[in-house]
mmCIF file of C-alpha atoms in Angstrom:
data_model
loop_
_atom_site.group_PDB
_atom_site.id
_atom_site.type_symbol
_atom_site.label_atom_id
_atom_site.label_comp_id
_atom_site.label_asym_id
_atom_site.label_seq_id
_atom_site.Cartn_x
_atom_site.Cartn_y
_atom_site.Cartn_z
ATOM 1 C CA MET F 1 -19.707 15.007 -7.271
ATOM 2 C CA LYS F 2 -16.907 15.215 -9.371
ATOM 3 C CA PHE F 3 -15.391 17.464 -6.368
ATOM 4 C CA PHE F 4 -16.424 14.464 -4.192
ATOM 5 C CA LYS F 5 -14.365 12.103 -6.290
ATOM 6 C CA SER F 6 -11.209 14.040 -6.493
ATOM 7 C CA VAL F 7 -11.422 14.798 -2.810
ATOM 8 C CA SER F 8 -11.729 10.603 -1.956
ATOM 9 C CA ILE F 9 -9.336 10.058 -4.507
ATOM 10 C CA ALA F 10 -6.631 12.337 -3.143
ATOM 11 C CA VAL F 11 -7.556 11.233 0.549
ATOM 12 C CA LEU F 12 -7.255 7.302 -0.846
ATOM 13 C CA SER F 13 -3.811 8.265 -2.210
ATOM 14 C CA PHE F 14 -2.034 10.082 0.837
ATOM 15 C CA GLY F 15 -3.222 7.400 3.131
ATOM 16 C CA TYR F 16 -1.515 4.895 0.729
ATOM 17 C CA ILE F 17 1.407 6.832 0.677
ATOM 18 C CA TYR F 18 1.258 7.670 4.309
ATOM 19 C CA VAL F 19 1.241 4.120 5.192
ATOM 20 C CA GLY F 20 3.798 3.400 2.412
ATOM 21 C CA PHE F 21 6.047 5.518 4.587
ATOM 22 C CA GLN F 22 5.550 3.649 7.743
ATOM 23 C CA HIS F 23 7.002 0.688 6.312
ATOM 24 C CA PHE F 24 10.135 2.506 6.406
ATOM 25 C CA TYR F 25 9.950 4.724 9.335
ATOM 26 C CA ASN F 26 8.154 1.907 11.629
ATOM 27 C CA PRO F 27 9.027 -1.602 10.324
ATOM 28 C CA SER F 28 8.713 -3.347 13.123
ATOM 29 C CA PHE F 29 4.987 -3.229 13.438
ATOM 30 C CA PHE F 30 4.872 -4.794 9.951
ATOM 31 C CA LEU F 31 7.372 -6.915 11.074
ATOM 32 C CA ALA F 32 5.058 -8.405 13.843
ATOM 33 C CA ILE F 33 2.101 -9.386 11.285
ATOM 34 C CA MET F 34 4.530 -10.972 9.072
ATOM 35 C CA PRO F 35 4.197 -14.806 8.872
ATOM 36 C CA PRO F 36 6.423 -16.981 9.675
ATOM 37 C CA TYR F 37 6.836 -18.979 6.634
ATOM 38 C CA LEU F 38 7.298 -15.854 4.572
ATOM 39 C CA PRO F 39 11.166 -15.681 4.065
ATOM 40 C CA TYR F 40 13.111 -12.435 4.176
ATOM 41 C CA HIS F 41 10.644 -10.328 6.467
ATOM 42 C CA LEU F 42 12.243 -6.609 6.289
ATOM 43 C CA PRO F 43 13.269 -6.846 2.554
ATOM 44 C CA LEU F 44 9.891 -8.023 2.171
ATOM 45 C CA VAL F 45 8.514 -5.148 4.383
ATOM 46 C CA TYR F 46 10.350 -2.766 2.254
ATOM 47 C CA LEU F 47 9.545 -3.867 -0.914
ATOM 48 C CA SER F 48 5.858 -3.855 -0.176
ATOM 49 C CA GLY F 49 5.810 -0.582 1.482
ATOM 50 C CA GLY F 50 8.023 0.912 -1.866
ATOM 51 C CA ILE F 51 4.848 -0.625 -4.292
ATOM 52 C CA GLU F 52 2.620 0.352 -1.907
ATOM 53 C CA ILE F 53 4.052 4.610 -2.007
ATOM 54 C CA ALA F 54 4.402 4.205 -5.965
ATOM 55 C CA LEU F 55 0.885 2.621 -6.404
ATOM 56 C CA GLY F 56 -0.498 5.328 -4.034
ATOM 57 C CA ALA F 57 1.287 7.944 -6.097
ATOM 58 C CA GLY F 58 -0.597 6.600 -9.030
ATOM 59 C CA LEU F 59 -3.456 7.224 -8.145
ATOM 60 C CA LEU F 60 -3.367 10.598 -8.939
ATOM 61 C CA VAL F 61 -2.086 10.474 -12.160
ATOM 62 C CA LYS F 62 -5.214 10.230 -14.424
ATOM 63 C CA LYS F 63 -3.469 8.382 -16.892
ATOM 64 C CA ILE F 64 -2.293 5.177 -15.048
ATOM 65 C CA ARG F 65 -5.110 5.715 -12.179
ATOM 66 C CA LYS F 66 -7.171 2.301 -13.150
ATOM 67 C CA TYR F 67 -3.794 0.597 -13.636
ATOM 68 C CA ALA F 68 -2.494 1.517 -9.827
ATOM 69 C CA ALA F 69 -5.825 0.969 -8.733
ATOM 70 C CA TRP F 70 -5.745 -2.647 -10.346
ATOM 71 C CA GLY F 71 -2.216 -2.897 -8.586
ATOM 72 C CA LEU F 72 -3.598 -1.523 -5.119
ATOM 73 C CA ILE F 73 -5.552 -4.738 -5.345
ATOM 74 C CA ALA F 74 -3.577 -7.381 -6.139
ATOM 75 C CA LEU F 75 -1.380 -5.529 -3.436
ATOM 76 C CA LEU F 76 -4.050 -5.570 -0.539
ATOM 77 C CA VAL F 77 -4.349 -9.566 -1.923
ATOM 78 C CA ALA F 78 -1.153 -10.198 -1.639
ATOM 79 C CA VAL F 79 -0.523 -9.092 1.746
ATOM 80 C CA TYR F 80 -3.556 -10.579 3.279
ATOM 81 C CA PRO F 81 -2.150 -13.647 4.703
ATOM 82 C CA ALA F 82 -0.099 -10.671 7.238
ATOM 83 C CA ASN F 83 -3.446 -9.059 7.954
ATOM 84 C CA ILE F 84 -5.050 -12.390 8.938
ATOM 85 C CA TYR F 85 -1.852 -13.037 10.688
#
């Protein structure tokens, strides 16, 4: 069970890091889903990508894993309007 947990954490972490880097390499995808009522679309895309990378990497560090997980939950709630739009 410990092995499965470690692999799951690593896969999720690298998934978040990969998508975070996509905010910088392919911002047009994320700009297209930004609701029009939000200002500063490109800076928000970069900001959310940077936060996603940092929190995804935080999942790999046992001391801060719980904080990183709660941060990712907060990030997912924050970007939910863009995912709906």
